[in-house]
Short mmCIF file of C-alpha atoms and ligand atoms in Angstrom, two decimals:
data_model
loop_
_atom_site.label_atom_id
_atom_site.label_comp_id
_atom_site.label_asym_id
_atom_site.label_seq_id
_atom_site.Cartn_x
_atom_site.Cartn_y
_atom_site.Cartn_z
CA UNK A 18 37.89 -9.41 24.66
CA UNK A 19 34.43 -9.91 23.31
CA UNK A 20 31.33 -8.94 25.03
CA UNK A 21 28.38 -11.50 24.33
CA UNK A 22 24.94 -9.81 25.46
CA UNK A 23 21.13 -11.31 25.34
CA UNK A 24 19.17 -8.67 23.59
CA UNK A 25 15.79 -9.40 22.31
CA UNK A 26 14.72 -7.64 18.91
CA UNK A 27 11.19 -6.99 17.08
CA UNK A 28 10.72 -9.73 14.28
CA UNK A 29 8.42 -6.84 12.68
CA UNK A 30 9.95 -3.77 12.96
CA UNK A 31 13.64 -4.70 14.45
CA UNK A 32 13.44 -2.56 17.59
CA UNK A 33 15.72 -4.18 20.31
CA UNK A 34 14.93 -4.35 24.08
CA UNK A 35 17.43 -5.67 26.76
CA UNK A 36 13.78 -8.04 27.50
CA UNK A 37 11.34 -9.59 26.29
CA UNK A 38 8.02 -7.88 25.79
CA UNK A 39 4.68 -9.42 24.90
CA UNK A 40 3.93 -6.35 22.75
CA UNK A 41 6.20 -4.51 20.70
CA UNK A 42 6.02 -0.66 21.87
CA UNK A 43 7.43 0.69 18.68
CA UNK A 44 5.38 -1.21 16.40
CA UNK A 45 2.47 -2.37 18.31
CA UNK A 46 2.96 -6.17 17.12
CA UNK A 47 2.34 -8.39 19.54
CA UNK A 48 4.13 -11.21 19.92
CA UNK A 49 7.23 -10.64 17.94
CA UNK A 50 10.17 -10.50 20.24
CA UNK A 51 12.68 -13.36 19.62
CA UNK A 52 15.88 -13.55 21.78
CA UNK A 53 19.65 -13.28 20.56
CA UNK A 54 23.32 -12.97 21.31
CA UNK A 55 25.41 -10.18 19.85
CA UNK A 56 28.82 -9.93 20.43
CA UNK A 57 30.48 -6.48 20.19
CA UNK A 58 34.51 -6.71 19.98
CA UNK A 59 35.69 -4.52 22.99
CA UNK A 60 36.14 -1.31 22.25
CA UNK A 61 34.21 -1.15 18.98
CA UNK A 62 31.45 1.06 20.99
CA UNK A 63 31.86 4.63 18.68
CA UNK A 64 31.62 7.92 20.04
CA UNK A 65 29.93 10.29 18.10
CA UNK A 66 31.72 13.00 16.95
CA UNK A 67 34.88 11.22 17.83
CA UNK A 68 35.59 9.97 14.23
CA UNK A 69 34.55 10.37 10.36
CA UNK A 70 33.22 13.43 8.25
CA UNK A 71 32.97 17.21 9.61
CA UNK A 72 29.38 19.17 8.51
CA UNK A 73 29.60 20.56 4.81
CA UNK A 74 27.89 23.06 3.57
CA UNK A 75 25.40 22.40 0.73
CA UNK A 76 26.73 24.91 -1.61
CA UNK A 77 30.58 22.91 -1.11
CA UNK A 78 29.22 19.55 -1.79
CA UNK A 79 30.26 18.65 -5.09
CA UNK A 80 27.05 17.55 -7.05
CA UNK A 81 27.85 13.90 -8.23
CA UNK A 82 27.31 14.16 -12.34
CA UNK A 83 28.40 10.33 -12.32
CA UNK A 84 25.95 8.74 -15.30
CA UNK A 85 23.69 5.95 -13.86
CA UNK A 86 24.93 2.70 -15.16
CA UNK A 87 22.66 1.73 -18.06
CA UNK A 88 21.67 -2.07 -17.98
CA UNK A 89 20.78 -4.19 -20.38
CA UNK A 90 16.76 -4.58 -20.85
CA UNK A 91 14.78 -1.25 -21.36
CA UNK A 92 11.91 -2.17 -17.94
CA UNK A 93 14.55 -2.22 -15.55
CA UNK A 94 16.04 0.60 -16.27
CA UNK A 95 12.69 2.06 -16.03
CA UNK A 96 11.86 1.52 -13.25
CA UNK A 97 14.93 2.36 -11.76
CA UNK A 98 14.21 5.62 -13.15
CA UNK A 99 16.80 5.57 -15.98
CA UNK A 100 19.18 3.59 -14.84
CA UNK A 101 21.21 2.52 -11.87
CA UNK A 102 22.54 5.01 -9.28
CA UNK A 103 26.09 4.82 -8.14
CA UNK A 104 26.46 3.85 -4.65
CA UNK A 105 22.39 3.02 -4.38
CA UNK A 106 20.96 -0.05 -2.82
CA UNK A 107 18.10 -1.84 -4.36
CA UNK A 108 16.09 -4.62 -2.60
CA UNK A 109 14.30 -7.09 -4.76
CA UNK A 110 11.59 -9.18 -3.09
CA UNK A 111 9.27 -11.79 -4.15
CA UNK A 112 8.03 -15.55 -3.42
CA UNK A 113 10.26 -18.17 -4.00
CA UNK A 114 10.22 -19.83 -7.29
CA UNK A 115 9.12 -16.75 -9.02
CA UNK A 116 12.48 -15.81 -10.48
CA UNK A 117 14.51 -13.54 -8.49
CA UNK A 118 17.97 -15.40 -9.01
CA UNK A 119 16.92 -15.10 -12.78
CA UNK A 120 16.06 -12.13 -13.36
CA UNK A 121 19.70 -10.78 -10.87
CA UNK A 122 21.48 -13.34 -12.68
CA UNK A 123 20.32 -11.78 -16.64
CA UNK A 124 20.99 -8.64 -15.46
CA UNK A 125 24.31 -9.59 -14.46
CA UNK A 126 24.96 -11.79 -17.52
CA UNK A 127 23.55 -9.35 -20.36
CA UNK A 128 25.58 -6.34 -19.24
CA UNK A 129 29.12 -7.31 -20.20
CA UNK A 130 30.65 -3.98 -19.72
CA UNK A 131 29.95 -3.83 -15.84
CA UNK A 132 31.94 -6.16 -13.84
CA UNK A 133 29.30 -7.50 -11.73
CA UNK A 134 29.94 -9.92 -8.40
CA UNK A 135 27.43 -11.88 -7.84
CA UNK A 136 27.12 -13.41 -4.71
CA UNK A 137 25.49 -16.27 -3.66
CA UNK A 138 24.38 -18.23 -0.16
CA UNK A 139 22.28 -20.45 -1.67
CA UNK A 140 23.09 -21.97 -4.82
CA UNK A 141 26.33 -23.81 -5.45
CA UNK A 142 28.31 -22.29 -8.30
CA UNK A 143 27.70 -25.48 -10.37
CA UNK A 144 23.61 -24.60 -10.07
CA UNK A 145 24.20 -21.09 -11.00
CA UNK A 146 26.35 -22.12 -14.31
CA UNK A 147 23.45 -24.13 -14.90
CA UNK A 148 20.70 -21.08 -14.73
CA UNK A 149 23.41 -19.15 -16.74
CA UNK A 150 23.37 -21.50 -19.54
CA UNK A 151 20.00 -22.09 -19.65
CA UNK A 152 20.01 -18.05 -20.05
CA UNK A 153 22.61 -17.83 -22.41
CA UNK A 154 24.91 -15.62 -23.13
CA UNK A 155 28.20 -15.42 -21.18
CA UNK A 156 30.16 -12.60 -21.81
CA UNK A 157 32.64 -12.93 -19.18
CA UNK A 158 32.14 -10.36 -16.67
CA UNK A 159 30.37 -11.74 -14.21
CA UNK A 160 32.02 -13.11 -10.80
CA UNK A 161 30.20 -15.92 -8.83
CA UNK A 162 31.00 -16.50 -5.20
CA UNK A 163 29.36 -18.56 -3.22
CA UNK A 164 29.88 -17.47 0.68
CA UNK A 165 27.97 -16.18 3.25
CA UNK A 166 30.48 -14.70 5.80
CA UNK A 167 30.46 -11.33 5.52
CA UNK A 168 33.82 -10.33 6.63
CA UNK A 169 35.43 -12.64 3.92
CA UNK A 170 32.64 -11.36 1.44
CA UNK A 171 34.51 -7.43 2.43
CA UNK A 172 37.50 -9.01 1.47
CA UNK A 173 36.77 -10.34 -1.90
CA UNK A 174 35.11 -7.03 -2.47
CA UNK A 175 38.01 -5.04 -1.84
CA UNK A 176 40.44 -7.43 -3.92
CA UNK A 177 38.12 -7.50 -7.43
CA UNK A 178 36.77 -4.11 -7.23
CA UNK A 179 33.26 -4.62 -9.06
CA UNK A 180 31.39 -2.23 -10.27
CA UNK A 181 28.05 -3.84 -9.34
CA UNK A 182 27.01 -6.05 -6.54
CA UNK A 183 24.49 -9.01 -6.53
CA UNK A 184 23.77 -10.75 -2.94
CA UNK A 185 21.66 -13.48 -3.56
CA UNK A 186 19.92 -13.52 -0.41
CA UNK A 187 20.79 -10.95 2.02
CA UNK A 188 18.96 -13.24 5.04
CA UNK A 189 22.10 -15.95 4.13
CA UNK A 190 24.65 -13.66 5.23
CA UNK A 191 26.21 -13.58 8.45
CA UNK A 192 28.69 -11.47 10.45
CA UNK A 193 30.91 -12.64 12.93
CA UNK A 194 30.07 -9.55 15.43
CA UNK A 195 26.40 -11.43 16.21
CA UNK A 196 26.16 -14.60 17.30
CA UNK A 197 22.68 -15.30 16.25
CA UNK A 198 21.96 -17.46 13.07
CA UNK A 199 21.88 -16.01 9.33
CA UNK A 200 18.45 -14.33 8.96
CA UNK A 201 17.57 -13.13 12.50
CA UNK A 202 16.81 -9.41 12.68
CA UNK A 203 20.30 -8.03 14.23
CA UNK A 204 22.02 -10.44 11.20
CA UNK A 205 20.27 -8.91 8.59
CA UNK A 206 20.15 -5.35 10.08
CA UNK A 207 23.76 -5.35 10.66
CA UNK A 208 24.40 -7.25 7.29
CA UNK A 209 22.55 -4.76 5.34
CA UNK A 210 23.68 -1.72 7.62
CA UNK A 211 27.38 -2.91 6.34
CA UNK A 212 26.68 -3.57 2.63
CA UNK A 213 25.50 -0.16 2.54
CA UNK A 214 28.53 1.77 3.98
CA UNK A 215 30.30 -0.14 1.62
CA UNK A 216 28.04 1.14 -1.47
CA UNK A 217 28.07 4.84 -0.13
CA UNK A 218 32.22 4.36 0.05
CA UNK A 219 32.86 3.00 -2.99
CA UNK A 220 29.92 4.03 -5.37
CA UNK A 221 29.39 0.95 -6.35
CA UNK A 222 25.52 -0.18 -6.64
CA UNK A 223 24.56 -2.98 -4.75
CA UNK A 224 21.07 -5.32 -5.65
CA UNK A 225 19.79 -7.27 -2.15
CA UNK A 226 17.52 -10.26 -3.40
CA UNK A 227 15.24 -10.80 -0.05
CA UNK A 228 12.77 -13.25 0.97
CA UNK A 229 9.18 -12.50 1.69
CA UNK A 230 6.68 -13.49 4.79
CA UNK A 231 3.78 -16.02 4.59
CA UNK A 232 1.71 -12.46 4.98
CA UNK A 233 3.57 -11.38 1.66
CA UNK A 234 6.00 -8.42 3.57
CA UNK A 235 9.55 -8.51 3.03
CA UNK A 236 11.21 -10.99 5.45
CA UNK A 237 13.43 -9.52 8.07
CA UNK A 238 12.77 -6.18 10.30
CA UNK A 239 11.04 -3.08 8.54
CA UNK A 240 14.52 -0.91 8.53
CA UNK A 241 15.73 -3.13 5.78
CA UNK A 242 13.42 -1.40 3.70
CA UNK A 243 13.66 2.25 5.56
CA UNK A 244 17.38 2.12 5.19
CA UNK A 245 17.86 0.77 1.18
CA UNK A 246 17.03 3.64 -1.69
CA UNK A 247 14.97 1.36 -4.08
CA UNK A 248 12.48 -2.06 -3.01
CA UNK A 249 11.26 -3.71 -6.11
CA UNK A 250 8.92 -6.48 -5.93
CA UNK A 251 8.61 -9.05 -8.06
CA UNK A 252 5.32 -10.89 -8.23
CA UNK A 253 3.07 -13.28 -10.52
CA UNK A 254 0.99 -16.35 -10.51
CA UNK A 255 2.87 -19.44 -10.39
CA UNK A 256 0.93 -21.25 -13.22
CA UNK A 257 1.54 -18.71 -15.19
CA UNK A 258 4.58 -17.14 -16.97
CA UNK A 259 3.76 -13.26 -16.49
CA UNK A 260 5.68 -11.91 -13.99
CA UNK A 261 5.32 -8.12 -12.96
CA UNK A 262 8.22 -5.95 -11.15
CA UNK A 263 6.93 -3.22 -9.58
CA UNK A 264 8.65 -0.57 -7.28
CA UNK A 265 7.15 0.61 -4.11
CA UNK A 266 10.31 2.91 -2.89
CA UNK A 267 12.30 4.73 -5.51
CA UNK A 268 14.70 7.90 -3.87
CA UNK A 269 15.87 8.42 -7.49
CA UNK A 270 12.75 7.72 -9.81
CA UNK A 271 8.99 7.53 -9.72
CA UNK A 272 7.16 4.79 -7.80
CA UNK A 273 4.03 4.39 -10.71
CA UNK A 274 6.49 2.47 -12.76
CA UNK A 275 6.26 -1.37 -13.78
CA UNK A 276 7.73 -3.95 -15.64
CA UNK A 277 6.46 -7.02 -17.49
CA UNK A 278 7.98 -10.49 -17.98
CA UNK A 279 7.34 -13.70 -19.14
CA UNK A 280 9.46 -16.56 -17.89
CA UNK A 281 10.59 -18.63 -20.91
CA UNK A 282 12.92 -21.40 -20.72
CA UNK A 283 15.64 -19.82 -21.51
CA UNK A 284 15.17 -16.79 -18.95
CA UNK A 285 12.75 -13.82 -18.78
CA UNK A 286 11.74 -11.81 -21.94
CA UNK A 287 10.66 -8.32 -21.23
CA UNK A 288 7.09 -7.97 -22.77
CA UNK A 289 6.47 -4.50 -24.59
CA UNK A 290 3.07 -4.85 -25.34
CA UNK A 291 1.17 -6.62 -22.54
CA UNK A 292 -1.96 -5.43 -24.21
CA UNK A 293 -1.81 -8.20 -27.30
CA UNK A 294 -1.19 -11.07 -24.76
CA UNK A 295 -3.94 -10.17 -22.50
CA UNK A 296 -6.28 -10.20 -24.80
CA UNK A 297 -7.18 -13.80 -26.16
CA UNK A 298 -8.14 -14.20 -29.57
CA UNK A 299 -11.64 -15.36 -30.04
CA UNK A 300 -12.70 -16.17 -33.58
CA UNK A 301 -16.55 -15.91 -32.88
CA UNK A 302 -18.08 -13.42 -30.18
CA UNK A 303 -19.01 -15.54 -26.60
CA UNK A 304 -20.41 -13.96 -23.75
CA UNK A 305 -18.93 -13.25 -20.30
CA UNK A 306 -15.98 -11.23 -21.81
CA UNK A 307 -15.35 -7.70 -21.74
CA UNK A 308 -12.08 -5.96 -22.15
CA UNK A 309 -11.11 -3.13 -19.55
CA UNK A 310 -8.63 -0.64 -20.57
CA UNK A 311 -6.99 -0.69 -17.52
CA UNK A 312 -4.07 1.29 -16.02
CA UNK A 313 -1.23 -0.27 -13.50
CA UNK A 314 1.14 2.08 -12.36
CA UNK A 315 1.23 4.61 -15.12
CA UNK A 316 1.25 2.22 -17.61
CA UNK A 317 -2.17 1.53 -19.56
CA UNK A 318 -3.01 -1.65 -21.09
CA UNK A 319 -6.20 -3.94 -22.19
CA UNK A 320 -6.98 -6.81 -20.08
CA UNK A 321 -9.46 -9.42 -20.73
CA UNK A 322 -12.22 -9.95 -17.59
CA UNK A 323 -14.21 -13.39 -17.66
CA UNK A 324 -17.66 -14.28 -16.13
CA UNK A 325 -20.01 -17.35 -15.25
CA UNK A 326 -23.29 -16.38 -14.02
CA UNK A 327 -24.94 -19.58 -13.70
CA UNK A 328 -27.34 -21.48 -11.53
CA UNK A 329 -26.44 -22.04 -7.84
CA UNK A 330 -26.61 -25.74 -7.85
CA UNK A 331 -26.29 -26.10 -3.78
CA UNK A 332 -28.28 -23.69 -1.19
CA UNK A 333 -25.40 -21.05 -0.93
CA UNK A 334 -24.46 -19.79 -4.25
CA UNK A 335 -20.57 -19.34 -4.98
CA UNK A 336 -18.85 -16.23 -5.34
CA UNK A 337 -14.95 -16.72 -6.62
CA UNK A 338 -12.87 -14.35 -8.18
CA UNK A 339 -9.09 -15.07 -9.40
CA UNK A 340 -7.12 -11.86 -9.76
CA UNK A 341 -9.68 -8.89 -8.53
CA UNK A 342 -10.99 -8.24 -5.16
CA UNK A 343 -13.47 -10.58 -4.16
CA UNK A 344 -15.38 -8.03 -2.18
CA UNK A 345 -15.24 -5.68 -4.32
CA UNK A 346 -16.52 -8.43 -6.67
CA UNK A 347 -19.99 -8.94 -4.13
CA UNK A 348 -20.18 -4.68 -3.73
CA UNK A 349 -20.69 -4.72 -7.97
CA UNK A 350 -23.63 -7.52 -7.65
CA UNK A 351 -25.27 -5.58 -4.83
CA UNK A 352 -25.12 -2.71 -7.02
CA UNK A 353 -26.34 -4.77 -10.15
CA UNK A 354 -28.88 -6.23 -8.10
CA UNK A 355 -30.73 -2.97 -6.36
CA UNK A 356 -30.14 -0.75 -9.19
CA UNK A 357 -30.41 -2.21 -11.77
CA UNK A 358 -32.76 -5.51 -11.30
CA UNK A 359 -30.30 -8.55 -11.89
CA UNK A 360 -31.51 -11.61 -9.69
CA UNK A 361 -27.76 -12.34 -8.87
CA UNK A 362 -28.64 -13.66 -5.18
CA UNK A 363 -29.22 -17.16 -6.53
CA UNK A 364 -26.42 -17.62 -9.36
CA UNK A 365 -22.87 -18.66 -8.97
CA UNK A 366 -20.65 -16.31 -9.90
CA UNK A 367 -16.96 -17.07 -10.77
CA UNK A 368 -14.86 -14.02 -12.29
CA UNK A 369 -11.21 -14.14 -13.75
CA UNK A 370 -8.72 -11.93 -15.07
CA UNK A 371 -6.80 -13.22 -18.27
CA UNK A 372 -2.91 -14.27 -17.64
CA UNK A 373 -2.83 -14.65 -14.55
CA UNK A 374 -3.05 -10.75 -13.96
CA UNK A 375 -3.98 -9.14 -10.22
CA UNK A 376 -5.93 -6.00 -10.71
CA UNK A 377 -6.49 -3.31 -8.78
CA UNK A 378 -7.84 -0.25 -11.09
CA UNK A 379 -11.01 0.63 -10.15
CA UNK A 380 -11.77 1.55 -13.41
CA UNK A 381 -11.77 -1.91 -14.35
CA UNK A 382 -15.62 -1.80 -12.66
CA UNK A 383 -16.68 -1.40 -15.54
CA UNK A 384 -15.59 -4.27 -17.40
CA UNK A 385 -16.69 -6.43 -14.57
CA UNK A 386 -19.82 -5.78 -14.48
CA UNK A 387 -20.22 -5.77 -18.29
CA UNK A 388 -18.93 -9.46 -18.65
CA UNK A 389 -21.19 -10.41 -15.58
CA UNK A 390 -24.11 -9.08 -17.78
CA UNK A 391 -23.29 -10.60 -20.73
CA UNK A 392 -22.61 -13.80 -19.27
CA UNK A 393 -26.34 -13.50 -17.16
CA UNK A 394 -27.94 -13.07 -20.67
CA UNK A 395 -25.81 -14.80 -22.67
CA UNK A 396 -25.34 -12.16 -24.93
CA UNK A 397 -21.64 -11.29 -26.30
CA UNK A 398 -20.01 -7.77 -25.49
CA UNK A 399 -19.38 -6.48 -29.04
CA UNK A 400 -15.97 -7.79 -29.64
CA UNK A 401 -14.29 -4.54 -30.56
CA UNK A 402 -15.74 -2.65 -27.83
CA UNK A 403 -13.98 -1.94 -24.33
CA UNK A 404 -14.46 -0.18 -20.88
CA UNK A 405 -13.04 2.15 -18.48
CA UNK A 406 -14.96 3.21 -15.23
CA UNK A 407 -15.33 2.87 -11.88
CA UNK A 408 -18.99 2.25 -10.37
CA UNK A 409 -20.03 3.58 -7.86
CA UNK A 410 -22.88 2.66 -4.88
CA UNK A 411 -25.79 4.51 -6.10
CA UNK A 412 -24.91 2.71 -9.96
CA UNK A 413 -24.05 5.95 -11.49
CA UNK A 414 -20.51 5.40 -13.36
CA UNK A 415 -17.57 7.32 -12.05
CA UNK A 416 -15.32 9.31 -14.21
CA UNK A 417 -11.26 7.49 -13.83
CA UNK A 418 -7.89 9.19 -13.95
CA UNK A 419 -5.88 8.65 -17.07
CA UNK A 420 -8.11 8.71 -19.81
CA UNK A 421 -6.31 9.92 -22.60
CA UNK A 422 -3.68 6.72 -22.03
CA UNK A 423 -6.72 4.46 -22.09
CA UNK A 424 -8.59 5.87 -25.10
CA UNK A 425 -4.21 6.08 -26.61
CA UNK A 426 -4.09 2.16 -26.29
CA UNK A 427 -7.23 0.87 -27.01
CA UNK A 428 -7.37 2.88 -30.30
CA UNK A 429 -3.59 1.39 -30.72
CA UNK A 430 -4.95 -1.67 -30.63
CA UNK A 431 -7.32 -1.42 -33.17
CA UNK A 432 -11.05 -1.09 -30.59
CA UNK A 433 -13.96 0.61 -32.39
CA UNK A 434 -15.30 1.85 -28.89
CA UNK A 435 -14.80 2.48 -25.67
CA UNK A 436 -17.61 3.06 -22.76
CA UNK A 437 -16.87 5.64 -20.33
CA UNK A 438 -18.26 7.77 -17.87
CA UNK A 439 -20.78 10.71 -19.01
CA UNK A 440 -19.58 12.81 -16.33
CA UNK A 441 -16.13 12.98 -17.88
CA UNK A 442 -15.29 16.62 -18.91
CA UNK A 443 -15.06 17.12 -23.04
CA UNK A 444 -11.41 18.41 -22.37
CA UNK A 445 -10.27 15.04 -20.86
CA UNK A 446 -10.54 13.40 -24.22
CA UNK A 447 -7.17 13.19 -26.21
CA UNK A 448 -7.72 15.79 -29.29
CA UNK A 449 -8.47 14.45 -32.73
CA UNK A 450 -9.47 10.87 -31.68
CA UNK A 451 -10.41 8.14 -33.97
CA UNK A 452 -12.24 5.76 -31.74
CA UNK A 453 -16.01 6.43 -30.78
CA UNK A 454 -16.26 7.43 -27.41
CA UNK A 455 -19.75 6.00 -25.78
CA UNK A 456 -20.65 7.67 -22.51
CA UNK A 457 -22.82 6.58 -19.83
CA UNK A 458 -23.51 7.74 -16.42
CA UNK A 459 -25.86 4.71 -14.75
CA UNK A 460 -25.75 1.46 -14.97
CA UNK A 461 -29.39 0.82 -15.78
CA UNK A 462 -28.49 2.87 -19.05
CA UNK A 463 -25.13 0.23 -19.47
CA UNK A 464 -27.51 -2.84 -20.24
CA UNK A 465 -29.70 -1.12 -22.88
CA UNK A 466 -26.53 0.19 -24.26
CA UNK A 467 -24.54 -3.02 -24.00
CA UNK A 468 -27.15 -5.21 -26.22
CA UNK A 469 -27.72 -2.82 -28.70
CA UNK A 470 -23.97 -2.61 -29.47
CA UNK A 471 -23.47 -6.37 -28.09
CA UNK A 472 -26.96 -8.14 -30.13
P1 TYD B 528 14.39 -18.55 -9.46
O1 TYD B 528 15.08 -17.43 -10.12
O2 TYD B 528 15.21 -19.66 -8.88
O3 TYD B 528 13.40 -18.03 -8.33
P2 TYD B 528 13.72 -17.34 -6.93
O4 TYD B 528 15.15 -16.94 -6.93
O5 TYD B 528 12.76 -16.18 -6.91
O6 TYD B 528 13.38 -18.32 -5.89
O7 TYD B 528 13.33 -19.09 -10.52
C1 TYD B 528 13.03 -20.36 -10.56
C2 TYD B 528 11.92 -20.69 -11.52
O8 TYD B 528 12.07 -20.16 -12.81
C3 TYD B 528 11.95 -22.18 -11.63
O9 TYD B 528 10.66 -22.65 -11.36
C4 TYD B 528 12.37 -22.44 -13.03
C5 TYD B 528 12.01 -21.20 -13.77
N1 TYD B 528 12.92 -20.88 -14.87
C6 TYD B 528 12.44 -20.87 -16.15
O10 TYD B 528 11.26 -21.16 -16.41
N2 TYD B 528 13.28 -20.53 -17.19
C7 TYD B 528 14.59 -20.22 -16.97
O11 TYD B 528 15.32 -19.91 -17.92
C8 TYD B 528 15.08 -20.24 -15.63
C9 TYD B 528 16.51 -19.90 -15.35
C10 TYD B 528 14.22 -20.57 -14.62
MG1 MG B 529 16.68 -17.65 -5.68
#
């Protein structure tokens, strides 16, 4: 007979206590214990050592050559790190609306010669037809069911034999062991804990779609993330079509990569180079724009940065910034301010990075504080010039990591010159290049330098 048991598990972090606790003691979350019912069928209780595998030694374990299945679209299998690993599990997260289900559903539809199951506990199989249409492109290899049982999920499993796996979302499934709803912690920890015996066993890759917090976290208990090989996230603005994959655990590949997208109507088109989509064409020079050659991951592009510097209307002036740091935005105008003389304290200042873009190089500094400038004086940044340094507190101009990619792509796309730090070494410039390089090491030396190139 079945045992049913009141255990109480960590929302955060999925620790279980037999009560409830006002403070997690694993995770030191407070307030995250939520009770539920697990049944265990009598008997199922394993004893280690009882059952399964004996202890191998290295040198007897067969190396698995099996090729990673190559998937249609060049920036996923990049960031998978060249593919996808038989038997690995890959976690996918993102808000909703920002095309999970699409981009699972492409991959599954533009790689005809894997025969892909793609599970579903939240769409009806007439809504996913729909998507797949509006994708185009149906080659025929690609299973839909639509069920969230578990056990019966096994089942199909073991009766088509896929050779990928697509659970669209792993907090819909449900196992009959537990007795608490889809999406509490022991649900997904037990779903997941299942799907991934099953990948080990039969090699076959599986891709977990999962939901995120309000905070932005993946939804359900932190060993979701511990226990799968690869978590992707997907992420972008809403009003805007660039979406950006990015990996933040990778056991078989590095974690620097990304991906870029743009969601069309007729499904996501990889982009290959952001760089000329970033960067808005303006017939005649205005001010408040600078370019930063920026770097995300290990991938360097140009980005367009926009400033208003204008007149605080109200006693408190305004400081907004859409895609970089806010205070990081107010640490540059303290710096512009002391060292270099700007009366900032009274002006509005509004900031924005082009498409939608979140940026995090410090290198983009730079850029920042060159369009802030410009737009202060109302003087255009020469139009073929662009930036790459981090400032620092004193004003002096920090040296960044990845210069060679940065001067690589701005001369690819076509930039006369590009300001850097002075206290870059000579070696750190790529040989033989064709773009001039303009140093400077303070920023009190940036605004002389900016108008005479910018005037
Ligand atoms: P979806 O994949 O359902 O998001 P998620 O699974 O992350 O919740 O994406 C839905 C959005 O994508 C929806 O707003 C419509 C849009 N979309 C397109 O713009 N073009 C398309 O071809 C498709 C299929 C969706
Ligand atoms: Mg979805």
């Amino acid at each position: 007979m079945a045992k049913t048991k009141t255990v109480f598990f960590c929302t955060s972090c999925g620790a279980e206590s037999p009560k409830w606790l006002g403070r997690c003691p694993s995770c030191n979350e407070w307030n995250t214990y939520t009770e539920e019912k697990i049944s265990r069928p009598a008997g199922s209780r394993s004893h280690p050592g009882s059952h399964g595998r004996m202890p191998e030694l290295v040198s007897d374990i067969k190396s698995g050559d099996e090729p990673r299945i190559k998937l249609h679209g060049s920036e996923f299998n990049r960031i998978l790190g060249g593919g996808l690993v038989p038997g690995s599990v890959i976690l996918i997260g993102g808000e909703p609306g920002i095309g999970k289900s699409t981009l699972a559903l492409q991959v599954a539809l533009h790689t005809p010669e894997v025969k892909t199951l793609y599970i579903s506990g939240e769409e009806s199989s007439r809504q996913i037809k729909l998507r797949a249409d509006r994708i185009g492109r149906d080659d025929g290899n690609c299973y839909i069911l639509c069920e969230t049982g578990l056990e019966s999920i096994t089942g199909h499993l073991n009766n088509l034999k896929p050779r990928l796996v697509i659970v669209d979302s792993i907090q819909t499934l449900h196992t009959d062991h537990i007795d608490s709803p889809a999406g509490s912690v022991s649900q997904i920890r037990e779903s997941a804990g299942q799907l991934l015996r099953y990948a080990k066993e039969s090699s076959v890759p599986v891709l977990l779609i999962g939901h995120i917090t309000k905070e932005g976290g993946l939804a359900g208990p932190k060993v979701l993330e511990h226990i799968v090989d690869v978590v992707l996230q997907f992420e972008g603005d809403h009003n805007h079509q660039y979406r950006v994959l990015r990996s933040l655990k990778n056991r078989f590949g590095s974690t620097s990569e990304i991906g870029l997208y743009e969601m069309q109507g007729d499904g996501l088109r990889e982009v290959d180079n952001p760089s000329e989509i970033l960067i808005a064409d303006h017939h005649e020079s205005v001010s408040g724009v600078a370019i930063s050659a920026m770097v995300d991951g290990i991938r360097p592009f140009l980005v367009e940065i926009q400033a208003l510097v204008s007149s605080a209307v109200y006693g408190n002036p305004q400081r907004s910034s859409t895609g970089f740091d806010l205070r990081r935005l107010s640490m540059l105008l303290a710096v512009l301010e002391k060292r270099a003389g700007f009366r900032l304290a009274s002006k509005d200042v509004f900031l924005n990075v082009a498409g939608g873009l979140k940026v995090t190089d410090p290198a983009t500094d730079l850029a920042v504080i060159s369009a802030v400038l410009s737009s202060d004086t109302d003087l255009p940044v020469a139009q073929d010039t662009c930036f790459a340094g981090e400032v620092g507190l004193s004003g002096e101009i920090r040296p960044v990591g990845r210069l060679q990619q940065r001067i690589g792509e701005a001369q690819k796309m076509g930039f006369k010159n590009i300001v850097i730090s002075s206290f870059h070494k000579k070696d750190a410039l790529p040989e033989g290049h064709k773009i001039n390089v303009i140093r400077c090491g303070k920023i009190e030396h940036l605004c002389r330098l900016l108008f005479k190139t910018g005037g």
